[in-house]
Short mmCIF file of N, CA and C in Angstrom, two decimals:
data_model
loop_
_atom_site.label_atom_id
_atom_site.label_comp_id
_atom_site.label_asym_id
_atom_site.label_seq_id
_atom_site.Cartn_x
_atom_site.Cartn_y
_atom_site.Cartn_z
N MET P 1 76.91 136.87 -52.14
CA MET P 1 74.76 137.26 -52.26
C MET P 1 74.44 136.58 -51.44
N LYS P 2 72.98 137.29 -51.30
CA LYS P 2 72.41 136.94 -50.29
C LYS P 2 70.96 136.27 -50.41
N LEU P 3 70.77 135.50 -49.48
CA LEU P 3 69.43 134.74 -49.75
C LEU P 3 68.54 135.28 -48.45
N ALA P 4 67.26 135.56 -48.86
CA ALA P 4 66.53 135.88 -47.66
C ALA P 4 65.10 135.56 -48.08
N LEU P 5 64.36 135.38 -47.06
CA LEU P 5 62.61 135.44 -47.44
C LEU P 5 62.20 136.44 -46.85
N TYR P 6 62.75 137.51 -46.56
CA TYR P 6 62.03 138.97 -46.05
C TYR P 6 62.07 139.69 -47.40
N ALA P 7 60.62 140.42 -47.38
CA ALA P 7 60.55 141.20 -48.72
C ALA P 7 61.43 142.70 -48.59
N GLY P 8 61.64 143.15 -49.43
CA GLY P 8 62.20 144.55 -49.67
C GLY P 8 63.34 144.91 -48.86
N ALA P 9 63.32 145.05 -47.83
CA ALA P 9 64.66 145.08 -47.17
C ALA P 9 65.34 143.42 -46.94
N ALA P 10 64.78 142.77 -46.10
CA ALA P 10 65.54 141.27 -46.32
C ALA P 10 65.36 140.48 -47.64
N LEU P 11 63.82 140.63 -47.89
CA LEU P 11 64.04 139.77 -49.02
C LEU P 11 64.23 140.63 -50.44
N ALA P 12 63.96 141.75 -50.32
CA ALA P 12 65.15 142.38 -51.51
C ALA P 12 66.54 141.83 -51.50
N ALA P 13 66.91 141.77 -50.36
CA ALA P 13 68.22 141.51 -50.06
C ALA P 13 68.49 140.14 -50.69
N ILE P 14 67.82 139.46 -50.66
CA ILE P 14 67.84 137.84 -51.28
C ILE P 14 69.00 138.38 -52.48
N THR P 15 69.89 137.45 -52.80
CA THR P 15 70.85 137.33 -53.89
C THR P 15 71.24 135.91 -53.97
N LEU P 16 70.89 135.19 -55.41
CA LEU P 16 70.74 133.71 -54.92
C LEU P 16 72.03 133.47 -56.02
N ALA P 17 72.42 132.31 -55.68
CA ALA P 17 73.67 131.38 -56.40
C ALA P 17 73.52 131.94 -57.80
N ALA P 18 74.80 132.25 -58.61
CA ALA P 18 74.69 131.85 -60.11
C ALA P 18 74.59 130.93 -60.70
N CYS P 19 73.59 131.30 -62.00
CA CYS P 19 73.18 130.10 -62.67
C CYS P 19 74.37 129.84 -63.79
N GLY P 20 74.15 128.46 -64.28
CA GLY P 20 75.04 128.02 -64.90
C GLY P 20 74.66 126.55 -65.53
N SER P 21 75.51 125.63 -66.39
CA SER P 21 74.80 124.87 -66.92
C SER P 21 74.73 123.64 -65.93
N GLU P 22 75.71 123.72 -65.17
CA GLU P 22 75.13 122.41 -64.11
C GLU P 22 74.12 122.80 -63.23
N PRO P 23 73.81 121.40 -62.41
CA PRO P 23 72.40 122.00 -61.64
C PRO P 23 72.93 122.62 -60.20
N GLN P 24 72.23 123.21 -59.66
CA GLN P 24 72.29 123.97 -58.54
C GLN P 24 72.59 123.35 -57.27
N ALA P 25 73.83 123.12 -56.43
CA ALA P 25 73.45 122.61 -55.31
C ALA P 25 72.13 123.26 -54.58
N PRO P 26 71.40 122.50 -53.64
CA PRO P 26 70.36 123.06 -52.51
C PRO P 26 70.91 123.98 -51.78
N GLN P 27 70.20 125.19 -52.04
CA GLN P 27 70.75 126.07 -50.88
C GLN P 27 69.09 126.67 -50.35
N VAL P 28 69.38 127.13 -49.39
CA VAL P 28 67.95 127.45 -48.40
C VAL P 28 67.78 128.74 -48.15
N ALA P 29 66.65 129.52 -48.51
CA ALA P 29 66.35 130.81 -48.23
C ALA P 29 65.97 130.97 -46.87
N SER P 30 66.23 131.78 -45.97
CA SER P 30 65.45 131.93 -44.74
C SER P 30 65.25 133.02 -44.51
N LEU P 31 64.81 133.72 -43.26
CA LEU P 31 64.11 134.77 -42.72
C LEU P 31 65.34 136.01 -42.53
N ALA P 32 66.53 135.49 -42.63
CA ALA P 32 67.55 136.66 -42.68
C ALA P 32 68.47 136.30 -43.59
N THR P 33 69.26 137.64 -43.67
CA THR P 33 70.21 137.53 -44.78
C THR P 33 71.36 136.60 -44.42
N THR P 34 71.86 135.75 -45.45
CA THR P 34 73.08 134.88 -45.29
C THR P 34 74.61 135.57 -44.50
N ASP P 35 74.66 136.82 -44.80
CA ASP P 35 75.59 137.39 -44.23
C ASP P 35 75.25 138.21 -43.00
N ALA P 36 74.13 137.99 -42.84
CA ALA P 36 73.50 138.47 -41.39
C ALA P 36 73.47 137.29 -40.63
N PRO P 37 73.80 137.36 -39.15
CA PRO P 37 73.49 136.42 -37.84
C PRO P 37 72.46 135.74 -38.17
N ARG P 38 71.82 134.58 -37.78
CA ARG P 38 70.73 133.94 -37.50
C ARG P 38 70.49 134.18 -36.36
N SER P 39 69.64 134.67 -35.55
CA SER P 39 69.19 134.78 -34.16
C SER P 39 67.59 134.45 -33.67
N SER P 40 67.35 133.47 -33.30
CA SER P 40 66.05 132.96 -32.91
C SER P 40 65.48 133.42 -31.46
N ALA P 41 66.61 133.49 -30.79
CA ALA P 41 66.19 134.56 -29.08
C ALA P 41 65.49 135.59 -29.42
N PRO P 42 64.26 135.48 -28.51
CA PRO P 42 63.62 136.60 -28.89
C PRO P 42 64.10 137.77 -27.93
N SER P 43 64.23 139.09 -28.23
CA SER P 43 65.04 140.05 -27.46
C SER P 43 63.95 140.56 -25.96
N THR P 44 64.77 140.74 -24.79
CA THR P 44 63.87 141.15 -23.88
C THR P 44 64.22 142.54 -23.42
N SER P 45 64.54 143.17 -24.54
CA SER P 45 65.02 144.65 -24.52
C SER P 45 63.70 145.30 -25.18
N ASP P 46 63.99 146.67 -25.20
CA ASP P 46 63.01 147.55 -25.53
C ASP P 46 63.13 147.41 -26.86
N ASP P 47 62.58 147.01 -27.96
CA ASP P 47 62.36 146.85 -29.03
C ASP P 47 62.52 148.13 -29.96
N SER P 48 61.66 148.88 -29.33
CA SER P 48 61.84 150.44 -30.12
C SER P 48 63.27 150.93 -30.25
N GLN P 49 64.18 150.53 -29.73
CA GLN P 49 65.69 151.08 -29.85
C GLN P 49 66.31 150.21 -30.94
N ARG P 50 65.69 148.92 -31.30
CA ARG P 50 66.43 148.33 -32.47
C ARG P 50 66.10 148.75 -34.04
N PRO P 51 66.91 148.71 -34.70
CA PRO P 51 66.52 149.44 -36.16
C PRO P 51 65.24 148.30 -36.79
N GLN P 52 64.66 149.19 -37.17
CA GLN P 52 63.36 148.34 -38.00
C GLN P 52 63.17 147.98 -39.65
N LEU P 53 63.76 146.84 -40.13
CA LEU P 53 63.94 146.72 -41.25
C LEU P 53 62.23 146.78 -41.98
N ARG P 54 62.14 147.14 -43.23
CA ARG P 54 60.76 147.50 -43.75
C ARG P 54 60.73 146.65 -44.79
N MET P 55 59.69 146.45 -45.37
CA MET P 55 59.40 145.42 -46.87
C MET P 55 60.15 146.17 -47.89
N ASP P 56 60.20 147.46 -47.78
CA ASP P 56 60.46 148.35 -49.15
C ASP P 56 62.11 148.72 -48.81
N SER P 57 62.70 148.37 -47.95
CA SER P 57 63.96 148.70 -47.51
C SER P 57 64.98 148.77 -48.47
N SER P 58 66.43 149.55 -48.91
CA SER P 58 66.96 149.25 -50.01
C SER P 58 68.09 148.39 -49.22
N ASP P 59 68.70 147.62 -50.07
CA ASP P 59 69.60 146.55 -49.83
C ASP P 59 70.49 147.34 -49.08
N GLU P 60 71.11 148.73 -49.34
CA GLU P 60 72.28 149.78 -48.64
C GLU P 60 71.66 149.71 -47.34
N ASP P 61 70.28 149.94 -47.06
CA ASP P 61 69.69 150.19 -45.62
C ASP P 61 69.91 149.00 -45.03
N VAL P 62 69.42 147.64 -45.41
CA VAL P 62 69.82 146.60 -44.82
C VAL P 62 71.01 146.09 -44.61
N ASN P 63 71.90 146.42 -45.53
CA ASN P 63 73.14 145.92 -45.15
C ASN P 63 73.96 146.77 -44.04
N ALA P 64 73.40 148.27 -43.89
CA ALA P 64 74.10 148.98 -43.02
C ALA P 64 73.52 148.44 -41.47
N ALA P 65 72.16 148.11 -41.53
CA ALA P 65 71.29 147.82 -40.16
C ALA P 65 72.58 146.47 -39.48
N TRP P 66 72.66 145.67 -40.46
CA TRP P 66 73.54 144.10 -40.22
C TRP P 66 74.79 144.61 -39.88
N ARG P 67 75.36 145.50 -40.64
CA ARG P 67 76.99 145.99 -40.59
C ARG P 67 77.02 146.71 -38.89
N GLY P 68 75.85 147.32 -38.61
CA GLY P 68 76.05 147.70 -37.23
C GLY P 68 75.93 146.93 -36.19
N TYR P 69 75.54 146.10 -36.19
CA TYR P 69 74.98 144.80 -35.67
C TYR P 69 76.25 144.04 -35.54
N ASN P 70 77.12 143.65 -36.41
CA ASN P 70 77.95 143.03 -36.65
C ASN P 70 79.36 143.72 -35.86
N VAL P 71 79.08 144.97 -36.27
CA VAL P 71 80.50 145.84 -35.69
C VAL P 71 80.44 145.82 -34.36
N CYS P 72 79.13 145.90 -33.51
CA CYS P 72 78.85 146.00 -32.31
C CYS P 72 79.36 144.37 -31.79
N LEU P 73 79.09 143.62 -32.62
CA LEU P 73 79.29 142.13 -31.65
C LEU P 73 80.94 142.16 -32.11
N LYS P 74 81.58 142.51 -32.88
CA LYS P 74 82.79 142.02 -33.07
C LYS P 74 83.61 143.25 -31.91
N ASP P 75 83.03 144.36 -31.66
CA ASP P 75 84.05 145.50 -30.67
C ASP P 75 83.59 144.78 -29.59
N ASN P 76 82.46 143.94 -28.84
CA ASN P 76 82.40 143.20 -27.64
C ASN P 76 82.99 142.07 -27.38
N GLY P 77 83.89 141.64 -28.36
CA GLY P 77 84.59 140.43 -28.32
C GLY P 77 83.80 139.11 -28.91
N HIS P 78 82.89 139.29 -29.62
CA HIS P 78 82.45 138.22 -30.50
C HIS P 78 83.27 137.28 -31.30
N ARG P 79 83.27 135.91 -31.27
CA ARG P 79 83.97 135.42 -32.35
C ARG P 79 83.82 135.60 -33.95
N MET P 80 84.57 135.84 -34.66
CA MET P 80 84.33 136.61 -35.94
C MET P 80 84.94 135.43 -37.07
N LEU P 81 84.44 134.98 -38.56
CA LEU P 81 84.97 134.30 -38.88
C LEU P 81 86.04 134.87 -39.81
N THR P 82 87.14 133.95 -40.05
CA THR P 82 88.34 134.68 -40.60
C THR P 82 88.26 133.63 -42.01
N GLY P 83 87.54 132.77 -42.28
CA GLY P 83 87.74 131.99 -43.71
C GLY P 83 88.87 130.71 -43.57
N ARG P 84 89.50 130.78 -42.37
CA ARG P 84 90.76 129.71 -41.69
C ARG P 84 90.25 128.70 -41.28
N GLY P 85 89.57 127.77 -41.98
CA GLY P 85 88.95 126.65 -40.91
C GLY P 85 87.54 126.61 -40.44
N ASP P 86 87.07 127.88 -41.34
CA ASP P 86 85.70 128.16 -41.01
C ASP P 86 84.53 127.84 -41.93
N ASP P 87 83.88 126.65 -41.81
CA ASP P 87 83.28 125.84 -43.15
C ASP P 87 82.00 126.59 -43.26
N HIS P 88 81.62 127.45 -42.54
CA HIS P 88 80.25 128.16 -42.93
C HIS P 88 80.80 130.05 -42.84
N ALA P 89 82.14 130.18 -43.63
CA ALA P 89 82.40 131.65 -43.27
C ALA P 89 82.02 132.67 -44.84
N GLY P 90 81.44 131.31 -45.87
CA GLY P 90 81.06 132.63 -46.70
C GLY P 90 82.22 132.73 -47.55
N PRO P 91 81.86 133.66 -48.65
CA PRO P 91 83.16 133.72 -49.52
C PRO P 91 84.07 134.48 -48.98
N ALA P 92 85.46 134.06 -49.67
CA ALA P 92 86.50 134.16 -48.97
C ALA P 92 87.57 135.21 -50.43
N ASP P 93 88.40 135.63 -49.80
CA ASP P 93 89.48 136.49 -50.93
C ASP P 93 90.16 135.27 -51.28
N ALA P 94 91.09 135.72 -52.24
CA ALA P 94 91.84 134.64 -53.05
C ALA P 94 92.80 134.03 -52.15
N ASN P 95 93.37 134.60 -50.98
CA ASN P 95 94.08 134.01 -50.23
C ASN P 95 93.34 132.84 -49.00
N GLY P 96 91.97 133.18 -49.08
CA GLY P 96 91.27 132.10 -48.49
C GLY P 96 90.57 132.58 -47.34
N ARG P 97 90.60 134.16 -46.85
CA ARG P 97 89.87 134.65 -46.01
C ARG P 97 88.95 135.42 -46.07
N THR P 98 87.92 135.38 -45.21
CA THR P 98 86.88 136.69 -45.45
C THR P 98 87.26 137.70 -44.69
N ASP P 99 86.53 138.60 -44.63
CA ASP P 99 86.87 140.07 -44.12
C ASP P 99 87.32 140.25 -42.44
N GLY P 100 86.56 138.74 -41.77
CA GLY P 100 86.78 139.37 -40.56
C GLY P 100 85.37 140.00 -39.71
N ASN P 101 84.71 140.54 -40.65
CA ASN P 101 83.26 141.40 -40.11
C ASN P 101 81.77 140.14 -39.90
N SER P 102 82.35 139.26 -40.16
CA SER P 102 81.05 138.27 -39.90
C SER P 102 80.73 137.63 -38.57
N PRO P 103 80.02 137.75 -37.81
CA PRO P 103 80.22 137.01 -36.76
C PRO P 103 79.61 135.28 -36.62
N ASP P 104 80.50 134.43 -36.27
CA ASP P 104 80.32 133.24 -36.15
C ASP P 104 78.77 132.81 -35.08
N MET P 105 78.07 132.45 -35.63
CA MET P 105 76.75 132.57 -34.92
C MET P 105 76.48 131.11 -34.56
N ASN P 106 77.39 130.52 -34.79
CA ASN P 106 77.47 128.71 -34.28
C ASN P 106 78.42 128.74 -33.30
N ASP P 107 79.03 129.87 -32.67
CA ASP P 107 79.98 129.97 -31.46
C ASP P 107 79.16 130.43 -30.15
N ASP P 108 79.02 129.56 -29.50
CA ASP P 108 78.36 129.65 -28.02
C ASP P 108 79.10 129.90 -26.62
N SER P 109 80.55 130.43 -27.15
CA SER P 109 81.45 130.94 -25.94
C SER P 109 80.67 131.85 -25.46
N PRO P 110 81.21 131.91 -23.82
CA PRO P 110 80.79 132.83 -23.02
C PRO P 110 81.10 134.37 -23.80
N ALA P 111 82.05 134.47 -24.28
CA ALA P 111 82.44 136.08 -24.81
C ALA P 111 81.59 136.01 -26.13
N SER P 112 81.24 134.99 -26.86
CA SER P 112 80.00 135.49 -27.88
C SER P 112 78.63 135.59 -27.18
N VAL P 113 78.26 134.70 -26.55
CA VAL P 113 76.93 135.01 -25.99
C VAL P 113 77.21 136.61 -24.97
N ASN P 114 77.83 136.91 -24.71
CA ASN P 114 77.89 138.08 -23.61
C ASN P 114 77.77 139.45 -24.89
N ALA P 115 78.70 138.94 -25.64
CA ALA P 115 78.60 140.20 -27.04
C ALA P 115 77.10 140.31 -27.55
N ARG P 116 76.40 139.00 -27.64
CA ARG P 116 75.09 138.94 -28.20
C ARG P 116 74.26 139.86 -27.22
N LYS P 117 74.47 139.75 -25.87
CA LYS P 117 73.68 140.49 -25.27
C LYS P 117 73.79 142.03 -25.22
N ALA P 118 75.00 142.21 -25.32
CA ALA P 118 75.32 143.62 -25.39
C ALA P 118 75.01 144.26 -26.66
N CYS P 119 74.74 143.56 -27.71
CA CYS P 119 74.26 144.24 -28.71
C CYS P 119 72.98 143.79 -29.18
N LYS P 120 72.17 143.44 -28.19
CA LYS P 120 70.57 143.16 -28.36
C LYS P 120 70.05 144.21 -29.22
N ASP P 121 70.43 145.40 -28.70
CA ASP P 121 69.45 146.76 -29.21
C ASP P 121 69.93 147.16 -30.49
N LYS P 122 70.96 146.71 -30.99
CA LYS P 122 71.48 147.08 -32.53
C LYS P 122 71.13 145.46 -33.47
N LEU P 123 70.42 144.45 -33.00
CA LEU P 123 69.76 143.18 -33.83
C LEU P 123 68.95 143.93 -34.69
N PRO P 124 68.51 144.02 -35.80
CA PRO P 124 67.86 144.56 -36.77
C PRO P 124 66.40 143.57 -36.62
N LEU P 125 65.40 144.27 -36.46
CA LEU P 125 64.02 143.73 -36.49
C LEU P 125 63.53 143.32 -37.93
N GLN P 126 63.16 142.14 -38.01
CA GLN P 126 62.67 141.95 -39.68
C GLN P 126 61.30 142.66 -39.89
N PRO P 127 61.24 142.94 -41.12
CA PRO P 127 59.49 143.62 -41.19
C PRO P 127 58.35 143.12 -40.66
N PRO P 128 57.57 143.61 -40.21
CA PRO P 128 56.43 142.84 -39.22
C PRO P 128 55.69 142.02 -40.38
N GLU P 129 55.53 142.35 -41.26
CA GLU P 129 55.06 141.52 -42.07
C GLU P 129 55.40 140.20 -42.22
N LEU P 130 56.54 139.71 -41.83
CA LEU P 130 57.35 138.39 -41.94
C LEU P 130 57.36 137.91 -40.77
N ASP P 131 56.37 138.61 -39.89
CA ASP P 131 56.59 137.97 -38.17
C ASP P 131 55.13 137.24 -37.93
N GLN P 132 55.17 136.43 -38.07
CA GLN P 132 53.81 135.47 -37.83
C GLN P 132 53.05 135.86 -36.66
N SER P 133 53.77 136.32 -35.87
CA SER P 133 53.11 136.72 -34.51
C SER P 133 52.44 137.93 -34.57
N ARG P 134 52.69 138.70 -35.64
CA ARG P 134 52.30 140.03 -35.82
C ARG P 134 51.30 139.81 -37.12
N ASN P 135 51.42 139.28 -37.82
CA ASN P 135 50.44 139.03 -39.10
C ASN P 135 50.00 137.72 -39.16
N PRO P 136 48.62 137.86 -39.14
CA PRO P 136 47.95 137.00 -39.07
C PRO P 136 47.63 135.85 -40.13
N HIS P 137 48.05 136.73 -41.31
CA HIS P 137 47.70 136.16 -42.77
C HIS P 137 49.19 135.45 -43.18
N TYR P 138 50.07 135.43 -42.31
CA TYR P 138 51.56 135.04 -42.76
C TYR P 138 51.64 133.84 -43.66
N LEU P 139 50.98 132.80 -43.26
CA LEU P 139 51.05 131.46 -43.97
C LEU P 139 50.42 131.55 -45.24
N ASP P 140 49.03 132.17 -45.41
CA ASP P 140 48.67 132.47 -46.63
C ASP P 140 49.59 133.21 -47.51
N GLN P 141 49.69 134.26 -47.38
CA GLN P 141 50.83 134.97 -47.88
C GLN P 141 52.13 134.30 -48.12
N TYR P 142 52.69 133.50 -47.11
CA TYR P 142 53.75 132.96 -47.90
C TYR P 142 53.49 131.82 -48.83
N HIS P 143 52.36 131.00 -48.80
CA HIS P 143 51.56 130.29 -49.95
C HIS P 143 51.81 131.18 -51.23
N MET P 144 51.31 132.30 -51.22
CA MET P 144 51.19 133.21 -52.52
C MET P 144 52.43 133.48 -53.02
N TYR P 145 53.24 133.91 -52.11
CA TYR P 145 54.77 133.84 -52.45
C TYR P 145 55.35 132.91 -53.07
N MET P 146 55.43 131.48 -52.46
CA MET P 146 56.06 130.31 -53.08
C MET P 146 55.33 130.26 -54.42
N THR P 147 53.96 130.60 -54.71
CA THR P 147 53.56 130.41 -55.82
C THR P 147 53.93 131.36 -57.03
N CYS P 148 54.26 132.67 -56.40
CA CYS P 148 54.78 133.54 -57.31
C CYS P 148 55.74 133.53 -57.90
N LEU P 149 57.02 132.84 -56.86
CA LEU P 149 58.29 132.49 -57.29
C LEU P 149 58.32 131.56 -58.83
N THR P 150 57.75 130.33 -58.39
CA THR P 150 57.55 129.03 -59.19
C THR P 150 57.02 129.82 -60.51
N SER P 151 55.83 130.65 -60.54
CA SER P 151 55.10 130.87 -61.65
C SER P 151 56.18 131.96 -62.54
N HIS P 152 56.77 132.60 -61.76
CA HIS P 152 57.95 133.09 -62.57
C HIS P 152 59.06 132.97 -62.60
N GLY P 153 59.26 131.52 -62.82
CA GLY P 153 60.44 130.92 -63.13
C GLY P 153 61.54 130.42 -62.58
N LEU P 154 61.09 130.72 -60.92
CA LEU P 154 62.17 130.15 -60.02
C LEU P 154 61.86 128.40 -59.71
N MET P 155 62.86 127.87 -60.05
CA MET P 155 62.27 126.18 -59.45
C MET P 155 62.74 126.18 -58.26
N VAL P 156 61.64 126.20 -57.31
CA VAL P 156 61.91 126.41 -55.66
C VAL P 156 60.84 125.14 -55.02
N HIS P 157 61.41 124.95 -54.30
CA HIS P 157 60.05 124.38 -53.04
C HIS P 157 60.21 124.91 -51.89
N ALA P 158 59.06 124.78 -50.85
CA ALA P 158 59.39 125.42 -49.34
C ALA P 158 59.75 124.43 -48.41
N THR P 159 60.58 124.47 -47.72
CA THR P 159 61.31 123.64 -46.65
C THR P 159 60.45 123.81 -45.43
N ASP P 160 60.67 122.95 -44.74
CA ASP P 160 59.98 122.31 -43.42
C ASP P 160 60.44 123.29 -42.39
N PRO P 161 59.76 124.17 -41.14
CA PRO P 161 58.27 123.84 -41.23
C PRO P 161 57.87 124.82 -42.29
N LEU P 162 56.92 124.75 -42.62
CA LEU P 162 55.84 125.75 -43.86
C LEU P 162 56.23 127.30 -43.29
N GLY P 163 56.58 128.10 -44.11
CA GLY P 163 56.89 129.07 -43.63
C GLY P 163 58.22 129.72 -43.11
N SER P 164 59.26 128.81 -43.29
CA SER P 164 60.46 128.90 -42.62
C SER P 164 61.30 129.52 -43.76
N GLY P 165 61.09 129.09 -45.10
CA GLY P 165 62.37 129.37 -46.08
C GLY P 165 61.94 128.34 -47.35
N TRP P 166 62.88 128.47 -48.37
CA TRP P 166 62.60 127.46 -49.68
C TRP P 166 64.27 127.27 -49.88
N THR P 167 64.02 126.29 -50.53
CA THR P 167 65.23 125.54 -51.56
C THR P 167 65.19 125.45 -52.61
N TYR P 168 66.79 125.47 -53.73
CA TYR P 168 66.12 125.09 -55.05
C TYR P 168 65.93 123.43 -55.39
N ASP P 169 65.16 123.12 -56.44
CA ASP P 169 64.62 122.21 -56.81
C ASP P 169 65.90 121.61 -56.78
N ASP P 170 66.11 120.11 -56.34
CA ASP P 170 67.44 119.14 -57.01
C ASP P 170 67.46 118.87 -58.29
N GLY P 171 68.43 118.58 -58.74
CA GLY P 171 68.95 118.43 -60.02
C GLY P 171 68.21 119.14 -61.18
N VAL P 172 67.87 120.37 -60.87
CA VAL P 172 67.61 121.26 -61.79
C VAL P 172 68.29 122.50 -62.37
N THR P 173 68.84 122.67 -63.40
CA THR P 173 69.42 124.05 -63.73
C THR P 173 68.22 125.51 -63.54
N GLN P 174 68.78 126.15 -62.92
CA GLN P 174 67.74 127.68 -62.86
C GLN P 174 68.01 127.98 -64.44
N LYS P 175 67.04 128.45 -64.78
CA LYS P 175 66.98 129.12 -66.35
C LYS P 175 66.95 130.70 -66.39
N LEU P 176 66.69 131.19 -64.86
CA LEU P 176 66.86 132.62 -64.92
C LEU P 176 68.46 132.84 -64.21
N THR P 177 68.75 134.10 -64.68
CA THR P 177 69.75 134.84 -64.13
C THR P 177 70.12 135.35 -62.46
N SER P 178 70.90 135.36 -62.14
CA SER P 178 71.24 135.69 -60.83
C SER P 178 70.37 137.16 -60.49
N ASP P 179 70.66 137.96 -61.35
CA ASP P 179 69.87 138.91 -61.30
C ASP P 179 68.36 139.04 -61.59
N GLN P 180 68.01 138.16 -62.39
CA GLN P 180 66.70 137.83 -62.46
C GLN P 180 66.15 136.80 -61.55
N GLN P 181 66.67 136.19 -60.99
CA GLN P 181 66.25 135.32 -59.72
C GLN P 181 65.97 136.56 -58.38
N THR P 182 66.84 137.42 -58.63
CA THR P 182 66.80 138.48 -57.09
C THR P 182 65.68 139.44 -57.42
N LYS P 183 65.22 139.53 -58.76
CA LYS P 183 64.34 140.81 -59.35
C LYS P 183 62.86 139.98 -58.83
N VAL P 184 62.78 138.71 -59.35
CA VAL P 184 61.44 137.84 -59.11
C VAL P 184 61.27 137.70 -57.72
N GLU P 185 62.08 137.29 -56.66
CA GLU P 185 62.24 137.14 -55.52
C GLU P 185 61.79 138.45 -54.86
N HIS P 186 62.56 139.48 -55.27
CA HIS P 186 61.93 140.89 -54.55
C HIS P 186 60.24 141.45 -54.77
N ASP P 187 60.18 140.85 -56.38
CA ASP P 187 58.87 141.64 -56.78
C ASP P 187 57.94 140.66 -56.08
N CYS P 188 58.00 139.48 -55.93
CA CYS P 188 57.40 138.19 -55.29
C CYS P 188 56.75 138.44 -53.89
N SER P 189 57.77 138.85 -53.03
CA SER P 189 57.76 139.19 -51.52
C SER P 189 56.91 140.44 -51.55
N LEU P 190 57.09 141.44 -52.27
CA LEU P 190 56.13 142.90 -52.10
C LEU P 190 55.13 142.47 -52.49
N SER P 191 54.75 141.66 -53.43
CA SER P 191 53.09 141.56 -53.66
C SER P 191 52.51 140.66 -53.14
N SER P 192 53.33 139.82 -52.20
CA SER P 192 52.55 138.85 -51.23
C SER P 192 52.34 139.05 -49.79
N PHE P 193 53.54 139.80 -49.41
CA PHE P 193 53.30 139.70 -47.82
C PHE P 193 52.58 141.10 -47.53
N LYS P 194 51.80 141.53 -46.73
CA LYS P 194 51.00 142.73 -46.40
C LYS P 194 50.58 142.61 -44.96
N LEU P 195 50.66 143.39 -44.26
CA LEU P 195 49.55 143.30 -42.72
C LEU P 195 48.19 143.76 -42.73
N GLY P 196 47.63 143.13 -42.19
CA GLY P 196 46.12 143.10 -42.17
C GLY P 196 45.26 142.22 -42.77
#
């Protein structure tokens, strides 16, 4: 399942932890999908070659863009998560392994750094609405987004720094199903974030 704070494409790609009777462990939504590598390094390449995600991109389009980047990283020697001893590898199969197609973005070995450089033109660009440098109203819209989430039944709160993500409220059982949470997140992101 995916967590994301960007709408449509990335935000619609948010998938939240399954609901149950036990309190949910805190999870943080960020500006990138969890199955997607987190990269805060600015690109020095011509961004026009990078895949541009949109607020209304489908989950399939978002996943395809990130899959292309991940395949490039793997083909260029980046360390990939296998699930064996990888505490941040994500969901594993019955044998405790992942598919080996998710890059270990905590690895800063020379091979992985070189692979990230080689694949920088394949790194998806987040929707411009979610880029604080391009959207002068981002923080106001983020506040609207958080208000929308909580008013529609998600028991979450913003994380620091403001605008960077959110997490589930501690000790609270979410009342919405996973699918309902995903829909609320998607709808709130589309209604909250706009350029201009």
